[in-house]
Amino acid sequence: MNFSNSYYFGEEPAIERNNLTAVSGATLSNGVDVRCTPDGLLVFDCTNSDLGSVERLVFQGQGAVPDEVTASNDHVFDIQRRRMTFAVYVAACIYGTHGRNSHSALSGMRYPSLGDMAWITIADGKFISRPEDIDPLRTPGGGDALRKMPIPLATVAQGLELADRLLAHDFNNADPIQLLAMAYQAVVLHAAQHASASLALSAVVVEAASQGTIWASGIVNNTTKTLGAVFPTQFLGSKSRNEVRSMTQQTMASALRDCGVFSGYLYERMENLRNARNKLMHKGNDATQRQSGEALTAMRDVLQILFSEPGFELNAGFTMRF
């Protein structure tokens, strides 16, 4: 799969169209094997994971489709959806690590669909596929075949290590795979100047991550603080589980500010996001590009706190012609 029009992996871009050699990768703790090619493609082998091959029942008769066939189709669709979400999650970790290491906004990011996937065979470290299947992924939209900017293989390794670390932790019902996949999509939408859609997704991620952070902060009765030491929690009166479950985004953010997890500046940006989201949802007021960009920053900061991982920077600029 190709997640960007702007990057390749390694020191030199792959010029030969048949160069599908794996140059880096890792097998993650959930069993998914991830490899990357010099020209910027990511390859996922799910055989040894719960995302692996699945049998599908096919009905070839007439009349009503049997329930078991419908259930089988639903299961296959769910597996495909989960494969896509997981692939985006891994890409978010790699590109987010690159953004942090390079101290720059990401560019040319893509959110592929299931139609942007190609099936391949892996043999002796090489990926075998028909050119007509793989070439459209290398040059999406008829773009330049050469990637403009390198992502060092060391950065790829760091990104895969980040993905594996997040898989190993329990974030109190905050699923890192779903959160980072939505965060990545918000980045892509912002870069494409779809400010309202980007802001709406950022608001969803921020609220879910804030709730996860509340549970990880140690202020809930009979829970253990799991936030990293870099985010100390000041003592406050503890809260019951029912209190926490009924908290709004505003009260969650306030509580996390009061116990020292959120800074006053982050709280202010989250309030701006909440107000912009309410105007979008309840009044139909479009978000501005500046608002969606600030929302991405707030989302990044909340995720860094929840994950206790300051080492990724999911953000993007936007292009506008005058």
Short mmCIF file of C-alpha atoms in Angstrom, two decimals:
data_model
loop_
_atom_site.label_atom_id
_atom_site.label_comp_id
_atom_site.label_asym_id
_atom_site.label_seq_id
_atom_site.Cartn_x
_atom_site.Cartn_y
_atom_site.Cartn_z
CA MET A 1 0.00 0.00 0.00
CA ASN A 2 1.13 3.56 -0.66
CA PHE A 3 0.47 6.19 1.99
CA SER A 4 2.28 9.15 0.46
CA ASN A 5 3.16 10.78 -2.86
CA SER A 6 6.20 12.47 -1.32
CA TYR A 7 8.41 9.92 0.45
CA TYR A 8 10.53 6.88 -0.24
CA PHE A 9 12.30 4.57 2.23
CA GLY A 10 16.08 4.45 2.45
CA GLU A 11 18.92 6.55 1.13
CA GLU A 12 18.15 6.45 -2.60
CA PRO A 13 14.82 6.35 -4.47
CA ALA A 14 14.03 3.17 -6.38
CA ILE A 15 14.22 3.94 -10.09
CA GLU A 16 13.73 0.48 -11.53
CA ARG A 17 10.07 -0.36 -11.87
CA ASN A 18 10.65 -3.99 -10.90
CA ASN A 19 12.49 -3.17 -7.66
CA LEU A 20 10.25 -4.69 -4.99
CA THR A 21 12.94 -5.81 -2.56
CA ALA A 22 12.14 -5.38 1.14
CA VAL A 23 14.61 -2.92 2.67
CA SER A 24 13.26 -2.80 6.23
CA GLY A 25 10.53 -4.22 8.39
CA ALA A 26 9.53 -6.13 11.49
CA THR A 27 7.10 -8.70 12.80
CA LEU A 28 4.84 -7.01 15.34
CA SER A 29 3.61 -8.61 18.54
CA ASN A 30 0.16 -9.30 17.06
CA GLY A 31 1.77 -11.46 14.36
CA VAL A 32 1.52 -9.02 11.44
CA ASP A 33 4.73 -8.81 9.41
CA VAL A 34 5.40 -5.34 7.99
CA ARG A 35 7.91 -4.65 5.21
CA CYS A 36 8.74 -1.55 3.18
CA THR A 37 10.13 -1.14 -0.32
CA PRO A 38 12.57 1.53 -1.56
CA ASP A 39 9.87 3.33 -3.53
CA GLY A 40 7.63 3.98 -0.53
CA LEU A 41 5.24 1.02 -0.41
CA LEU A 42 4.26 -0.77 2.80
CA VAL A 43 3.58 -4.51 2.64
CA PHE A 44 1.56 -6.36 5.29
CA ASP A 45 1.57 -10.14 5.79
CA CYS A 46 -1.28 -10.98 8.16
CA THR A 47 -1.01 -14.77 7.83
CA ASN A 48 0.04 -15.38 11.44
CA SER A 49 -2.39 -12.95 13.06
CA ASP A 50 -6.11 -12.71 13.71
CA LEU A 51 -6.26 -10.63 10.51
CA GLY A 52 -5.12 -13.59 8.43
CA SER A 53 -6.96 -15.66 5.84
CA VAL A 54 -10.63 -16.35 6.38
CA GLU A 55 -13.11 -18.64 4.66
CA ARG A 56 -16.01 -17.03 2.88
CA LEU A 57 -19.30 -18.79 2.16
CA VAL A 58 -20.78 -18.14 -1.29
CA PHE A 59 -24.46 -18.62 -2.18
CA GLN A 60 -25.13 -19.54 -5.82
CA GLY A 61 -28.76 -20.49 -5.61
CA GLN A 62 -31.95 -18.47 -5.98
CA GLY A 63 -34.19 -16.87 -3.41
CA ALA A 64 -33.30 -15.50 -0.01
CA VAL A 65 -29.63 -15.57 0.94
CA PRO A 66 -29.09 -17.88 3.94
CA ASP A 67 -28.24 -16.18 7.21
CA GLU A 68 -24.93 -18.01 7.49
CA VAL A 69 -23.82 -16.63 4.10
CA THR A 70 -24.76 -13.10 5.13
CA ALA A 71 -22.88 -13.56 8.41
CA SER A 72 -19.86 -14.88 6.52
CA ASN A 73 -19.84 -11.86 4.20
CA ASP A 74 -20.13 -9.51 7.17
CA HIS A 75 -17.18 -11.26 8.81
CA VAL A 76 -15.04 -10.94 5.67
CA PHE A 77 -15.92 -7.25 5.34
CA ASP A 78 -15.03 -6.72 9.00
CA ILE A 79 -11.64 -8.42 8.53
CA GLN A 80 -10.91 -6.22 5.52
CA ARG A 81 -11.90 -3.11 7.45
CA ARG A 82 -9.65 -4.11 10.36
CA ARG A 83 -6.76 -4.84 8.00
CA MET A 84 -7.09 -1.39 6.48
CA THR A 85 -7.34 0.31 9.87
CA PHE A 86 -4.28 -1.54 11.15
CA ALA A 87 -2.28 -0.65 8.04
CA VAL A 88 -3.14 3.04 8.52
CA TYR A 89 -2.17 2.75 12.20
CA VAL A 90 1.29 1.44 11.28
CA ALA A 91 1.71 4.15 8.63
CA ALA A 92 0.74 6.79 11.21
CA CYS A 93 3.47 5.52 13.56
CA ILE A 94 6.13 5.54 10.82
CA TYR A 95 5.25 8.91 9.29
CA GLY A 96 4.58 10.44 12.70
CA THR A 97 8.04 9.36 13.83
CA HIS A 98 9.50 10.88 10.68
CA GLY A 99 7.65 14.14 11.35
CA ARG A 100 9.10 14.30 14.82
CA ASN A 101 12.65 13.38 13.74
CA SER A 102 12.66 15.84 10.86
CA HIS A 103 10.89 18.59 12.83
CA SER A 104 8.64 19.26 9.87
CA ALA A 105 5.05 18.93 8.77
CA LEU A 106 4.24 15.90 6.63
CA SER A 107 3.41 16.36 2.97
CA GLY A 108 1.71 14.39 0.23
CA MET A 109 -0.06 12.08 2.67
CA ARG A 110 -2.73 9.70 1.34
CA TYR A 111 -5.51 7.72 3.01
CA PRO A 112 -5.85 4.69 0.71
CA SER A 113 -9.01 2.69 0.20
CA LEU A 114 -9.40 -1.07 -0.15
CA GLY A 115 -9.19 -0.48 -3.89
CA ASP A 116 -5.64 0.79 -3.39
CA MET A 117 -4.43 -2.59 -2.16
CA ALA A 118 -2.56 -5.11 -4.31
CA TRP A 119 -2.11 -8.81 -3.51
CA ILE A 120 1.45 -10.08 -3.77
CA THR A 121 3.55 -13.20 -3.18
CA ILE A 122 6.63 -13.04 -0.95
CA ALA A 123 9.65 -15.20 -1.79
CA ASP A 124 13.29 -14.79 -0.67
CA GLY A 125 12.71 -11.26 0.53
CA LYS A 126 11.20 -10.15 -2.77
CA PHE A 127 7.60 -9.24 -3.52
CA ILE A 128 6.17 -10.78 -6.66
CA SER A 129 3.18 -9.13 -8.31
CA ARG A 130 1.87 -8.22 -11.72
CA PRO A 131 3.13 -4.78 -12.88
CA GLU A 132 -0.41 -3.70 -13.73
CA ASP A 133 -1.35 -4.25 -10.07
CA ILE A 134 1.64 -2.65 -8.41
CA ASP A 135 2.45 0.30 -10.70
CA PRO A 136 -0.71 2.31 -9.90
CA LEU A 137 0.27 2.17 -6.22
CA ARG A 138 3.73 3.54 -6.94
CA THR A 139 2.55 6.53 -8.94
CA PRO A 140 -0.93 7.32 -7.63
CA GLY A 141 -2.81 9.84 -9.71
CA GLY A 142 -0.18 9.75 -12.46
CA GLY A 143 2.35 11.51 -10.24
CA ASP A 144 6.15 11.44 -10.42
CA ALA A 145 7.54 7.93 -10.02
CA LEU A 146 10.43 9.22 -7.91
CA ARG A 147 9.70 10.07 -4.31
CA LYS A 148 10.96 13.50 -3.42
CA MET A 149 12.10 12.99 0.17
CA PRO A 150 13.77 10.06 1.94
CA ILE A 151 12.64 8.50 5.19
CA PRO A 152 15.73 6.84 6.73
CA LEU A 153 15.44 3.14 7.50
CA ALA A 154 16.34 3.92 11.11
CA THR A 155 13.20 6.08 11.28
CA VAL A 156 11.11 3.24 9.86
CA ALA A 157 12.48 0.96 12.58
CA GLN A 158 11.61 3.54 15.25
CA GLY A 159 8.10 3.86 13.87
CA LEU A 160 7.58 0.09 13.94
CA GLU A 161 8.91 -0.04 17.49
CA LEU A 162 6.39 2.65 18.45
CA ALA A 163 3.57 0.65 16.85
CA ASP A 164 4.62 -2.43 18.80
CA ARG A 165 4.91 -0.56 22.12
CA LEU A 166 1.41 0.83 21.77
CA LEU A 167 0.02 -2.63 21.00
CA ALA A 168 1.50 -3.93 24.25
CA HIS A 169 -0.34 -1.48 26.54
CA ASP A 170 -3.87 -1.27 27.86
CA PHE A 171 -5.10 2.29 27.47
CA ASN A 172 -8.35 1.89 29.41
CA ASN A 173 -10.70 1.36 26.48
CA ALA A 174 -8.82 3.87 24.31
CA ASP A 175 -7.81 1.77 21.29
CA PRO A 176 -4.51 3.14 19.91
CA ILE A 177 -5.15 1.51 16.52
CA GLN A 178 -8.47 3.29 16.03
CA LEU A 179 -7.25 6.58 17.51
CA LEU A 180 -4.14 6.83 15.34
CA ALA A 181 -5.99 5.72 12.21
CA MET A 182 -8.53 8.53 12.74
CA ALA A 183 -5.76 10.97 13.61
CA TYR A 184 -3.97 10.09 10.37
CA GLN A 185 -7.17 10.62 8.39
CA ALA A 186 -7.65 14.01 10.05
CA VAL A 187 -4.13 14.98 8.91
CA VAL A 188 -4.89 13.93 5.33
CA LEU A 189 -8.19 15.85 5.30
CA HIS A 190 -6.54 18.99 6.68
CA ALA A 191 -3.82 18.87 4.02
CA ALA A 192 -6.53 18.54 1.36
CA GLN A 193 -8.29 21.63 2.77
CA HIS A 194 -11.31 19.72 4.09
CA ALA A 195 -11.15 21.68 7.32
CA SER A 196 -14.57 20.77 8.72
CA ALA A 197 -14.17 17.03 8.21
CA SER A 198 -10.66 17.16 9.67
CA LEU A 199 -11.81 19.11 12.72
CA ALA A 200 -14.73 16.74 13.35
CA LEU A 201 -12.38 13.74 13.37
CA SER A 202 -9.88 15.53 15.60
CA ALA A 203 -12.67 16.28 18.08
CA VAL A 204 -13.64 12.59 18.23
CA VAL A 205 -10.03 11.54 18.85
CA VAL A 206 -9.48 14.22 21.50
CA GLU A 207 -12.60 13.23 23.44
CA ALA A 208 -11.79 9.51 23.36
CA ALA A 209 -8.15 10.16 24.28
CA SER A 210 -9.19 12.52 27.09
CA GLN A 211 -11.42 9.84 28.58
CA GLY A 212 -8.58 7.32 28.35
CA THR A 213 -6.26 9.83 30.03
CA ILE A 214 -8.74 10.35 32.89
CA TRP A 215 -8.67 6.60 33.59
CA ALA A 216 -4.87 6.52 33.30
CA SER A 217 -4.34 9.54 35.58
CA GLY A 218 -4.99 7.67 38.82
CA ILE A 219 -7.72 10.03 40.03
CA VAL A 220 -10.47 7.44 39.57
CA ASN A 221 -11.28 5.37 42.67
CA ASN A 222 -9.43 2.03 42.83
CA THR A 223 -7.41 2.60 39.66
CA THR A 224 -3.66 2.77 39.18
CA LYS A 225 -1.93 5.65 37.46
CA THR A 226 -0.41 4.46 34.18
CA LEU A 227 0.64 7.76 32.64
CA GLY A 228 4.37 8.09 32.10
CA ALA A 229 6.48 9.78 34.74
CA VAL A 230 6.95 12.74 32.41
CA PHE A 231 3.30 13.62 33.09
CA PRO A 232 3.04 13.83 36.92
CA THR A 233 -0.40 14.03 38.49
CA GLN A 234 -1.03 16.40 41.38
CA PHE A 235 -3.21 15.02 44.14
CA LEU A 236 -6.89 15.85 43.84
CA GLY A 237 -9.96 14.42 45.47
CA SER A 238 -10.58 11.11 43.73
CA LYS A 239 -13.62 10.56 41.52
CA SER A 240 -15.99 7.63 41.35
CA ARG A 241 -16.33 5.54 38.22
CA ASN A 242 -19.88 6.78 37.70
CA GLU A 243 -18.69 10.39 37.95
CA VAL A 244 -16.08 9.77 35.28
CA ARG A 245 -18.51 8.00 32.96
CA SER A 246 -20.85 10.99 33.08
CA MET A 247 -18.17 13.63 32.48
CA THR A 248 -18.38 15.84 29.39
CA GLN A 249 -15.39 16.75 27.26
CA GLN A 250 -15.18 20.11 29.04
CA THR A 251 -15.25 18.63 32.55
CA MET A 252 -12.70 15.96 31.60
CA ALA A 253 -10.34 18.59 30.22
CA SER A 254 -10.85 20.76 33.30
CA ALA A 255 -10.09 17.89 35.67
CA LEU A 256 -6.95 16.97 33.75
CA ARG A 257 -5.82 20.59 33.78
CA ASP A 258 -6.45 20.86 37.52
CA CYS A 259 -4.40 17.74 38.30
CA GLY A 260 -1.47 18.96 36.21
CA VAL A 261 -1.74 16.58 33.26
CA PHE A 262 -2.97 19.18 30.74
CA SER A 263 -1.29 22.57 30.58
CA GLY A 264 -3.38 25.71 30.61
CA TYR A 265 -2.41 26.31 26.98
CA LEU A 266 -3.52 22.82 25.90
CA TYR A 267 -6.78 23.27 27.78
CA GLU A 268 -7.39 26.54 25.94
CA ARG A 269 -6.80 24.91 22.56
CA MET A 270 -9.12 22.06 23.50
CA GLU A 271 -11.82 24.58 24.41
CA ASN A 272 -11.37 26.25 21.03
CA LEU A 273 -11.74 22.85 19.38
CA ARG A 274 -14.84 22.02 21.40
CA ASN A 275 -16.50 25.32 20.52
CA ALA A 276 -15.65 24.99 16.81
CA ARG A 277 -16.94 21.42 16.80
CA ASN A 278 -20.23 22.48 18.43
CA LYS A 279 -20.74 25.26 15.90
CA LEU A 280 -20.04 22.80 13.10
CA MET A 281 -22.36 20.10 14.41
CA HIS A 282 -25.22 22.20 15.77
CA LYS A 283 -25.19 25.29 13.54
CA GLY A 284 -23.54 24.02 10.37
CA ASN A 285 -20.75 26.59 10.59
CA ASP A 286 -17.76 25.51 8.50
CA ALA A 287 -14.43 25.23 10.25
CA THR A 288 -11.52 27.29 8.97
CA GLN A 289 -8.15 25.90 7.93
CA ARG A 290 -6.56 27.58 10.94
CA GLN A 291 -9.05 25.88 13.26
CA SER A 292 -8.42 22.44 11.79
CA GLY A 293 -4.67 22.99 12.04
CA GLU A 294 -4.95 23.98 15.71
CA ALA A 295 -7.17 20.94 16.26
CA LEU A 296 -4.43 18.67 14.86
CA THR A 297 -1.96 20.17 17.32
CA ALA A 298 -4.32 19.66 20.26
CA MET A 299 -4.99 16.09 19.13
CA ARG A 300 -1.27 15.37 18.85
CA ASP A 301 -0.59 16.69 22.35
CA VAL A 302 -3.41 14.70 23.98
CA LEU A 303 -2.31 11.49 22.25
CA GLN A 304 1.30 12.06 23.34
CA ILE A 305 0.12 12.37 26.93
CA LEU A 306 -2.18 9.34 26.82
CA PHE A 307 0.49 7.16 25.20
CA SER A 308 3.35 8.71 27.22
CA GLU A 309 5.08 8.88 23.83
CA PRO A 310 6.38 12.34 22.87
CA GLY A 311 8.21 10.82 19.90
CA PHE A 312 5.71 11.33 17.10
CA GLU A 313 4.45 14.39 15.25
CA LEU A 314 1.35 13.78 13.16
CA ASN A 315 0.74 17.10 11.50
CA ALA A 316 0.58 18.56 8.01
CA GLY A 317 0.48 21.87 6.26
CA PHE A 318 -1.86 22.67 3.42
CA THR A 319 -1.43 24.02 -0.07
CA MET A 320 -3.50 26.79 -1.59
CA ARG A 321 -3.16 28.41 -4.97
CA PHE A 322 -3.74 32.14 -5.25
#
